[in-house]
XYZ file of C-alpha atoms in Angstrom:
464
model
C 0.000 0.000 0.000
C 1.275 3.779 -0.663
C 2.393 5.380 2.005
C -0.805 7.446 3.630
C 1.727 10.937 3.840
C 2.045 10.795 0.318
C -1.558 11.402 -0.416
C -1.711 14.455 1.369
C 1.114 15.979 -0.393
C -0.008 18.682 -2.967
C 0.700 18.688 -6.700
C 3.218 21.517 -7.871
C 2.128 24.531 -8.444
C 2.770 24.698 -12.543
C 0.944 27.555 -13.248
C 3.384 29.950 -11.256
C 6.742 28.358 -13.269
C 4.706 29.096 -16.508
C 4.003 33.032 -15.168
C 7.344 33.546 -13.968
C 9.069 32.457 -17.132
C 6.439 34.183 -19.535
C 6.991 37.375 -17.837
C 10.435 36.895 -17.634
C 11.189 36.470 -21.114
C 8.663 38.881 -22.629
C 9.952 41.830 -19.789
C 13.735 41.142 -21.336
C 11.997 40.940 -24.695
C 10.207 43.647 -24.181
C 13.122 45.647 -22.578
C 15.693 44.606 -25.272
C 13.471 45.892 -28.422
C 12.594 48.981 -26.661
C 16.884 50.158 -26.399
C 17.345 48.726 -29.985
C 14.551 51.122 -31.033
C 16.081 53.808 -28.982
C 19.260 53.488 -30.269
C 18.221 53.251 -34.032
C 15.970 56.477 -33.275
C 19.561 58.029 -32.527
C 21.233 57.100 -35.430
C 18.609 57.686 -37.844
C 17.985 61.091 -36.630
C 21.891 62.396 -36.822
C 22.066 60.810 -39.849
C 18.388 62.684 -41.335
C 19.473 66.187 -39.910
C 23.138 65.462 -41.222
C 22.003 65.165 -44.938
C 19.260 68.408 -44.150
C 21.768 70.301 -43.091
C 24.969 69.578 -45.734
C 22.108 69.880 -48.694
C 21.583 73.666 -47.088
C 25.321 74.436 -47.122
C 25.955 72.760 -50.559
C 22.946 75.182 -52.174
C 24.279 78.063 -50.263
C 27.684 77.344 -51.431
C 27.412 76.856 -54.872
C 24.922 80.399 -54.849
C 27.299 82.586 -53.152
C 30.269 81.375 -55.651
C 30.035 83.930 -58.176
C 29.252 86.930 -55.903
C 32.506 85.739 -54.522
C 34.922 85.690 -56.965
C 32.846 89.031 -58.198
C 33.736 90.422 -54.734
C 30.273 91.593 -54.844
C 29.805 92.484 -51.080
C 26.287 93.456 -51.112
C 24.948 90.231 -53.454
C 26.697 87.689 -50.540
C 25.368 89.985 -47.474
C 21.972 89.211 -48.816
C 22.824 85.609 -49.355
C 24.446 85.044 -46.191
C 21.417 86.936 -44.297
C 18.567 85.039 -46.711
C 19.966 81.914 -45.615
C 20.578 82.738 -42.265
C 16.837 83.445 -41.953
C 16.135 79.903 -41.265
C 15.530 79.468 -37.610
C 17.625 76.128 -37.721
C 20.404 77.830 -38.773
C 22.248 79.823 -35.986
C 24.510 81.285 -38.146
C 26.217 81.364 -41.603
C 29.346 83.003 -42.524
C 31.827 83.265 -45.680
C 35.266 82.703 -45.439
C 37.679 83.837 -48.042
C 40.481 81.413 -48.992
C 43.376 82.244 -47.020
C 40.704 81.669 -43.663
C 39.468 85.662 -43.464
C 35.468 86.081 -42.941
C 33.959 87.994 -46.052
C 30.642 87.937 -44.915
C 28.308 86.793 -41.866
C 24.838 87.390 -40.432
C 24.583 87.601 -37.085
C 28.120 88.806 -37.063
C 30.287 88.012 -33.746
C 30.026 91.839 -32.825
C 26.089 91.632 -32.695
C 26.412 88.434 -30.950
C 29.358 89.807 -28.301
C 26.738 92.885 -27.555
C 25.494 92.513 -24.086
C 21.727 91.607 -24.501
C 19.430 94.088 -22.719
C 22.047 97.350 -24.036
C 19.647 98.719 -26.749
C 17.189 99.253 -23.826
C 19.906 100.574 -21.228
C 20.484 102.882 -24.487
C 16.629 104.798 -24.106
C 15.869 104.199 -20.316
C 18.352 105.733 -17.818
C 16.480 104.981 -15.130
C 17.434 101.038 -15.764
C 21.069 102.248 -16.270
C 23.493 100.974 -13.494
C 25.374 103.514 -11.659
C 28.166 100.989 -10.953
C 30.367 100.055 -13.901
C 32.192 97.088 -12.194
C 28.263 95.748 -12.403
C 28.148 96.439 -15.433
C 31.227 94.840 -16.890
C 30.189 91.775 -14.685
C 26.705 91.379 -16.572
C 28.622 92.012 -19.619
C 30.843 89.427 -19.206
C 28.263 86.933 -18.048
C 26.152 86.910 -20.549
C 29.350 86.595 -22.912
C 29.867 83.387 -21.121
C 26.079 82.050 -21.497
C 26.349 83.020 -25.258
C 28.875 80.890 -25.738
C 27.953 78.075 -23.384
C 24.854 78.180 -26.015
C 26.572 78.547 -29.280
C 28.425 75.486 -28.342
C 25.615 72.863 -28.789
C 25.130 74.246 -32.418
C 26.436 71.994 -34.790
C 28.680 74.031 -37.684
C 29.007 72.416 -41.331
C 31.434 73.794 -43.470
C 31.996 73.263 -47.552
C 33.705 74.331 -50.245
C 33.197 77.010 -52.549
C 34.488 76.186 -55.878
C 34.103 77.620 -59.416
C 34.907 75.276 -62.405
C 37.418 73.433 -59.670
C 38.895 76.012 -58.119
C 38.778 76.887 -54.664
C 37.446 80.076 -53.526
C 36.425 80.043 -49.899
C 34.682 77.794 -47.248
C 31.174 78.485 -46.288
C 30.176 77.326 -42.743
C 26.266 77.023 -41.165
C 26.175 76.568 -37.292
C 22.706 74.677 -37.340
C 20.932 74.539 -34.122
C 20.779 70.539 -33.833
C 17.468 70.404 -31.010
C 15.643 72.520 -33.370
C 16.588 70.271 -36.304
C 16.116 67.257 -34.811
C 12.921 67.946 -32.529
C 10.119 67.507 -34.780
C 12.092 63.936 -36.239
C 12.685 62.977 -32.696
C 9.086 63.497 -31.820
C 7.713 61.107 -34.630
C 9.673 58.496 -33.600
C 9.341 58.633 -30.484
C 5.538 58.829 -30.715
C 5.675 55.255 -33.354
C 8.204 54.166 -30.276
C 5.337 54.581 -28.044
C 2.392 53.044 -29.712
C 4.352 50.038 -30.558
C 5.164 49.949 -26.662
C 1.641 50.223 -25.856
C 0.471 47.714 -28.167
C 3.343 45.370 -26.804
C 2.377 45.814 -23.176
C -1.545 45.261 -24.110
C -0.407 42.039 -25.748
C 1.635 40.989 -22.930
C -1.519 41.740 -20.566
C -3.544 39.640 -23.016
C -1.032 36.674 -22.707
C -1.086 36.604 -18.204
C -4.444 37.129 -18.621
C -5.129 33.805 -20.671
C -2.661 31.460 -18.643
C -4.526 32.347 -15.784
C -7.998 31.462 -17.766
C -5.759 28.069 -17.400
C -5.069 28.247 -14.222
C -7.828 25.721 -13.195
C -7.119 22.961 -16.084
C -3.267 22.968 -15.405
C -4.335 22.830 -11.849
C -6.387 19.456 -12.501
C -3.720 17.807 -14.994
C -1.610 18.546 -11.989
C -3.420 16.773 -9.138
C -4.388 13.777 -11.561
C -0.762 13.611 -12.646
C -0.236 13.658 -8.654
C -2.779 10.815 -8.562
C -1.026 8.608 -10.761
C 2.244 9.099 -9.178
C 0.348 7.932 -6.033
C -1.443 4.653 -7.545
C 1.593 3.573 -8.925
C 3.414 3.333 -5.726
C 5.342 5.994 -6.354
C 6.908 8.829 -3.573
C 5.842 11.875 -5.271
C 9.164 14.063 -4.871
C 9.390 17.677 -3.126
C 10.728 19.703 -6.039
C 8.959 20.628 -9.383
C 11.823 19.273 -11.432
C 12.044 16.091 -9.619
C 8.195 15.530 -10.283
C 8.441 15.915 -14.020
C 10.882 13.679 -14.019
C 8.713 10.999 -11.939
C 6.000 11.854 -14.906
C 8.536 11.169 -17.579
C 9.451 8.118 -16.029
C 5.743 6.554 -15.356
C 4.805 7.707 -19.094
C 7.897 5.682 -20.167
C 7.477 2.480 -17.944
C 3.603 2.840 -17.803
C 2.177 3.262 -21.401
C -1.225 1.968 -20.549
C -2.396 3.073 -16.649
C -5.229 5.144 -17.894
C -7.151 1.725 -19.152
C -5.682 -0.746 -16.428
C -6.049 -4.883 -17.498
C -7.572 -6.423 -14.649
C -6.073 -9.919 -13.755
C -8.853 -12.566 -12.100
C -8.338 -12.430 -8.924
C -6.487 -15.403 -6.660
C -9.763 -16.037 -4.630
C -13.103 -14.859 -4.992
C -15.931 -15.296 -2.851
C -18.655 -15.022 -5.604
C -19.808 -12.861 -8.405
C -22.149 -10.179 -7.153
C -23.410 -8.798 -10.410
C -23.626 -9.508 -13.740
C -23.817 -7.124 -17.307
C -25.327 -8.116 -20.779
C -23.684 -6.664 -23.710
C -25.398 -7.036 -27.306
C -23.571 -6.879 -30.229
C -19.784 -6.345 -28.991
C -17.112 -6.812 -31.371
C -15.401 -9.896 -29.994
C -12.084 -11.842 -30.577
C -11.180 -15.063 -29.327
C -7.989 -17.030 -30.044
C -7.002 -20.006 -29.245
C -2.895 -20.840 -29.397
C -1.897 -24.033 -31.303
C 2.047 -24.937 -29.656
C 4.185 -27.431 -31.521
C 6.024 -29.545 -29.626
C 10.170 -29.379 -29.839
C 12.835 -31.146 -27.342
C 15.383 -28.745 -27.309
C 13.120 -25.435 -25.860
C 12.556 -24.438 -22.710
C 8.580 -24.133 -23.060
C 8.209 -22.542 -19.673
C 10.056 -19.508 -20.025
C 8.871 -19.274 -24.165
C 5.397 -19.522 -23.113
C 5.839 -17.222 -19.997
C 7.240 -14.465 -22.762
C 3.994 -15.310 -24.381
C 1.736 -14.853 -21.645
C 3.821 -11.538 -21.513
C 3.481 -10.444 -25.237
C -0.136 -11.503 -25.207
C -0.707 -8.913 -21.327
C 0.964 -6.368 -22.900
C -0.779 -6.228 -26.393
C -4.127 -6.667 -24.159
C -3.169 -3.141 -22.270
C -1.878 -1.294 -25.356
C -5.692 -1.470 -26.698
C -7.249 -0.754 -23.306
C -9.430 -3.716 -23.283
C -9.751 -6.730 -20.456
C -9.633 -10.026 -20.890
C -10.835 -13.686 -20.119
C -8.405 -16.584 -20.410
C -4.615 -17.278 -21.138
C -2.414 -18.608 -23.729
C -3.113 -22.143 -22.598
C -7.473 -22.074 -22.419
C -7.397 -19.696 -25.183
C -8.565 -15.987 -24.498
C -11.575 -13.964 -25.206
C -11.641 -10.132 -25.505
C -14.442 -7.938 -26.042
C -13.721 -4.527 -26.934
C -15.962 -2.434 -25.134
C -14.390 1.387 -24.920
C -17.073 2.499 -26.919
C -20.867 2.881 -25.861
C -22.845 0.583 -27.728
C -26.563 0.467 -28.374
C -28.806 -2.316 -29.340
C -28.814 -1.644 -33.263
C -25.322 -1.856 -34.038
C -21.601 -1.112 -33.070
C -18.475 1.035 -33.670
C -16.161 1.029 -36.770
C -13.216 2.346 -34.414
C -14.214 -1.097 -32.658
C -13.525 -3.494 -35.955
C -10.114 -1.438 -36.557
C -9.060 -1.962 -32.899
C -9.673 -5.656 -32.974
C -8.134 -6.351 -36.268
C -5.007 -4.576 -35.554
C -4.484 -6.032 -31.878
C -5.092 -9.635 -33.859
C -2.093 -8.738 -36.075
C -0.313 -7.557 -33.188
C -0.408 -10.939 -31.224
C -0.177 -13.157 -34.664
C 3.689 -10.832 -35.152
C 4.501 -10.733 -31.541
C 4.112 -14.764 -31.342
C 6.212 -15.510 -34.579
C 9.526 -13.996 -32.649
C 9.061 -16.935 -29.953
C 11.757 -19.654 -30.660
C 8.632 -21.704 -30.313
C 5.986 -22.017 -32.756
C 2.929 -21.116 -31.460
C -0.020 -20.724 -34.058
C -3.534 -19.044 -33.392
C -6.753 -19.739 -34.935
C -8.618 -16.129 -34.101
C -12.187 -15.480 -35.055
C -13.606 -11.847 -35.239
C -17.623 -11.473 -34.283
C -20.451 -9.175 -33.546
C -21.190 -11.004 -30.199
C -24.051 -10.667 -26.902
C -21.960 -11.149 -24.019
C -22.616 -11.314 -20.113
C -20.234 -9.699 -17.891
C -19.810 -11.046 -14.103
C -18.491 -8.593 -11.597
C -17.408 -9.450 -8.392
C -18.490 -7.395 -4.707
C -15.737 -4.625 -5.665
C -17.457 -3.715 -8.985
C -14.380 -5.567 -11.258
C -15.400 -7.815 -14.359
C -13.742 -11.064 -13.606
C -15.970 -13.487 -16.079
C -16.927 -12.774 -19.886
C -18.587 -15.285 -22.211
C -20.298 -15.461 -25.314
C -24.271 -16.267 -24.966
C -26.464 -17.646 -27.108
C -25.826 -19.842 -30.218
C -22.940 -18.537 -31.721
C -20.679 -19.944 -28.858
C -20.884 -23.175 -30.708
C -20.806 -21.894 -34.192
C -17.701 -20.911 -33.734
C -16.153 -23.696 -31.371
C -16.952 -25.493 -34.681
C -15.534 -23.426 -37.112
C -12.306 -23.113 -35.044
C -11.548 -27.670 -35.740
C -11.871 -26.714 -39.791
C -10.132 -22.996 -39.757
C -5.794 -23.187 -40.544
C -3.757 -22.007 -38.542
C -3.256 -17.937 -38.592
C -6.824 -17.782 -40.183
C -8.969 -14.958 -39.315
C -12.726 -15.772 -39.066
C -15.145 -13.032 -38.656
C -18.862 -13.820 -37.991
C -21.797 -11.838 -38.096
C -20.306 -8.824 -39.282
C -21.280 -7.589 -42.829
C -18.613 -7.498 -44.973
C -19.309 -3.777 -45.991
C -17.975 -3.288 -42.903
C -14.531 -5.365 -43.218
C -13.628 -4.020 -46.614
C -12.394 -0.839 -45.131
C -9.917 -2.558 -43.281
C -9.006 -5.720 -44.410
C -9.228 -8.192 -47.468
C -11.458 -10.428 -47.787
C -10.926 -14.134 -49.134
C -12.991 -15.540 -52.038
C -14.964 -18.827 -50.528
C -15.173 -21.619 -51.820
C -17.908 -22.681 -53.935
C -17.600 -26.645 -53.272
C -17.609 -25.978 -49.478
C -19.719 -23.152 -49.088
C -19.216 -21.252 -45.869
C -22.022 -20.504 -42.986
C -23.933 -17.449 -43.776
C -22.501 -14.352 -42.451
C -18.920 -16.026 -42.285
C -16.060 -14.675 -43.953
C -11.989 -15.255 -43.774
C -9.391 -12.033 -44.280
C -6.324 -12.427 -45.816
C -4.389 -9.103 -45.019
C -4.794 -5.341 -43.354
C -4.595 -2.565 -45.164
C -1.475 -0.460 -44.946
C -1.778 2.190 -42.463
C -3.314 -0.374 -39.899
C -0.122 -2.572 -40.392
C 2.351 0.611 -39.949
C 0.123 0.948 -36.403
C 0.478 -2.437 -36.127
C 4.635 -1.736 -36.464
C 4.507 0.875 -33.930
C 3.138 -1.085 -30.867
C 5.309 -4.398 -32.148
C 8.443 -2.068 -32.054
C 7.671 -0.719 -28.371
C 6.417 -3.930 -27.034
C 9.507 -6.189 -28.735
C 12.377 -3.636 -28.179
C 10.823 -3.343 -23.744
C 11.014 -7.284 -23.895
């Protein structure tokens, strides 16, 4: 019996592994697409206002080369100021060749002219008395002048005529101006597209915890099954999956378990009738050989034949020696007829057993019959099937088909052959020894039952 601590032990929380790594990731996610978008807002914006602001001093350049070489001072004052205009541009200014300014608007004299003087100039009564003070303000606002001119970006190119150089005109462009209205676009895009990830993001916690109850059942079943199968469910979340992993791999079958008879039984308390259940029975033909061990072939038969019974989820009645009979009864069945998924089932666990048994060193033959069968079901006091039979008068029919059918033969009775020519082919009979009616014999599956067929061989061979 399981230990009785075990059961009150609580599945692992899975849910809050799931949270914690979805928010993780998408917050670094998240975090890392919001600097690369920063950082490409940077470059792209020095790299717009650089081209603005060259283009500007290229056209200004090429205009002011004639007046230049003209020395016609008035024509490049205008220029100079016109272009100067611009409230990006700080300040624009001609230089000659040999490095001497020709022309520039505002020049450094209006610039170095303490601001508030023009006023001082028509109202004495805001005139300082003190001329230390005023050489202090002076100088001050020199300094904040140039503390300001210094963010201003300058440009400089050539002035050429038919490739010769005449002089250098420079633009000091006032780069927050330049690049506020850029900056602001992008940064707004920056910002929707942060908002829209952040919504998603909300969208995504707030589905996994829609899950929070299913995960929260797989969980405690999971937990369940760790219990039933004698297992100590461990402490840590990691250790758990692992005990999952491990039950999936050794367990294939423990959500339809194959109920053995039991060693003593006091009595059937109850008893099922079950009309028109696809039923096989086989009975096992063994060959006699002196140099086998029969007991431990036959014991890897027994095996083979368990294991193919739990891979289909069905129960049984019998063993290799009495011959076995196995209704296959997932399916709810009514009165008027049965399940196709019930006819595939049976005919590939019938090819299972028929491969499984050739690998014995032994030869061990089976004469299998395939019908649409009433059955009665005894169950003992704890509600377990532990007797099936076949009722009525097809019992006999087919004890009696079973002395003439060869070996490997598979009979199928009372199912229309509409039915069986889906899955199967069926053999041409006889016409000197007519058949029963409703009796046919199959010669083959078709091919994707057989590669189903492969799958379970492979598992249950390769365990054994």
């Amino acid at each position: 019996m399981p230990n009785k601590d075990n059961n009150n032990k609580m599945a692992p929380n899975l849910l809050r592994g799931i949270l914690l790594g979805c928010i993780g990731i998408t917050s670094g996610i998240l975090l890392l697409t919001w600097s690369v978008i920063d950082l490409k807002i940077d470059e792209l914006v020095t790299q717009r206002t650089s081209e603005y602001a060259h283009s500007i001093a290229r056209i200004a350049a090429d205009s002011s080369a004639e007046p230049l070489l003209s020395e016609d001072i008035v024509q490049l004052n205008s220029l100079v100021e016109n272009v100067a205009r611009d409230p990006i541009i700080k300040q624009a200014t001609v230089y000659s060749e040999d490095g001497l300014i020709i022309s520039q608007y505002p020049s450094e004299q209006l610039q170095e002219k303490p601001i508030g003087a023009a006023k001082n100039q028509f109202d004495p009564t805001e005139q300082s008395d003190n001329p230390d003070s005023q050489r202090d303000t002076e100088s001050n606002d020199k300094k904040i002048d140039f503390l300001k001119r210094q963010k201003n970006i300058p440009f400089i190119e050539k002035i050429t005529y038919q490739g010769v150089t005449a002089g250098w005109f420079k633009l000091e462009v006032d780069s927050f101006l330049l690049e506020k209205n850029l900056r602001t676009a992008l940064i707004q895009v920056q910002m929707v597209s942060g908002a829209g990830a952040l919504l998603l993001f909300a969208l995504l916690i707030f589905l996994l915890l829609r899950m929070e109850i299913p995960i929260k059942r797989l969980a405690e079943n999971c937990h369940h099954l760790l219990i039933q199968n004698r297992i100590k469910p461990p402490k840590s979340k990691k250790q758990w999956l692992a005990a999952m992993e491990q039950l999936a791999n050794e367990h294939p079958q423990q959500f339809v378990e194959h109920i053995q008879l039991p060693s003593a039984n006091s009595g059937w308390e109850g008893s099922t009738r079950l009309d028109n259940v696809i039923t096989v029975v086989i009975q096992f033909d063994i060959k006699q050989r002196e140099d086998i061990d029969y007991a431990e072939q036959l014991s890897l038969a027994e095996r083979y034949l368990n294991e193919s019974i739990q891979a289909f989820g069905v129960q049984a009645q019998g063993d290799i020696l009495t011959g076995c009979l196995i209704p296959f009864t997932n399916n709810h069945h009514s009165k008027n007829g049965y399940q196709r998924e019930d006819i595939s089932n049976a005919l590939c666990f019938i090819a299972l057993v028929q491969k499984l048994m050739s690998t014995l060193t032994i030869t061990l033959s089976t004469r299998v019959s395939l019908s649409c069968s009433n059955l009665i079901l005894l169950e003992n006091d704890n509600e377990l099937v532990t007797g099936v039979t076949i009722i009525g008068e097809q019992k006999n029919t087919l004890e009696a088909l079973f002395v003439s059918a060869e070996p490997d033969e598979i009979i199928c009775l009372s199912v229309p052959s509409q039915e069986l020519e889906a899955f199967a082919e069926i053999k041409k009979n006889s016409e000197e020894h007519p058949p029963p009616s409703g009796m046919y014999k199959l010669s083959g599956l078709n091919q994707s039952m057989l590669q189903q067929v492969t799958r379970k061989f492979n598992y249950i061979a390769v365990k054994n």
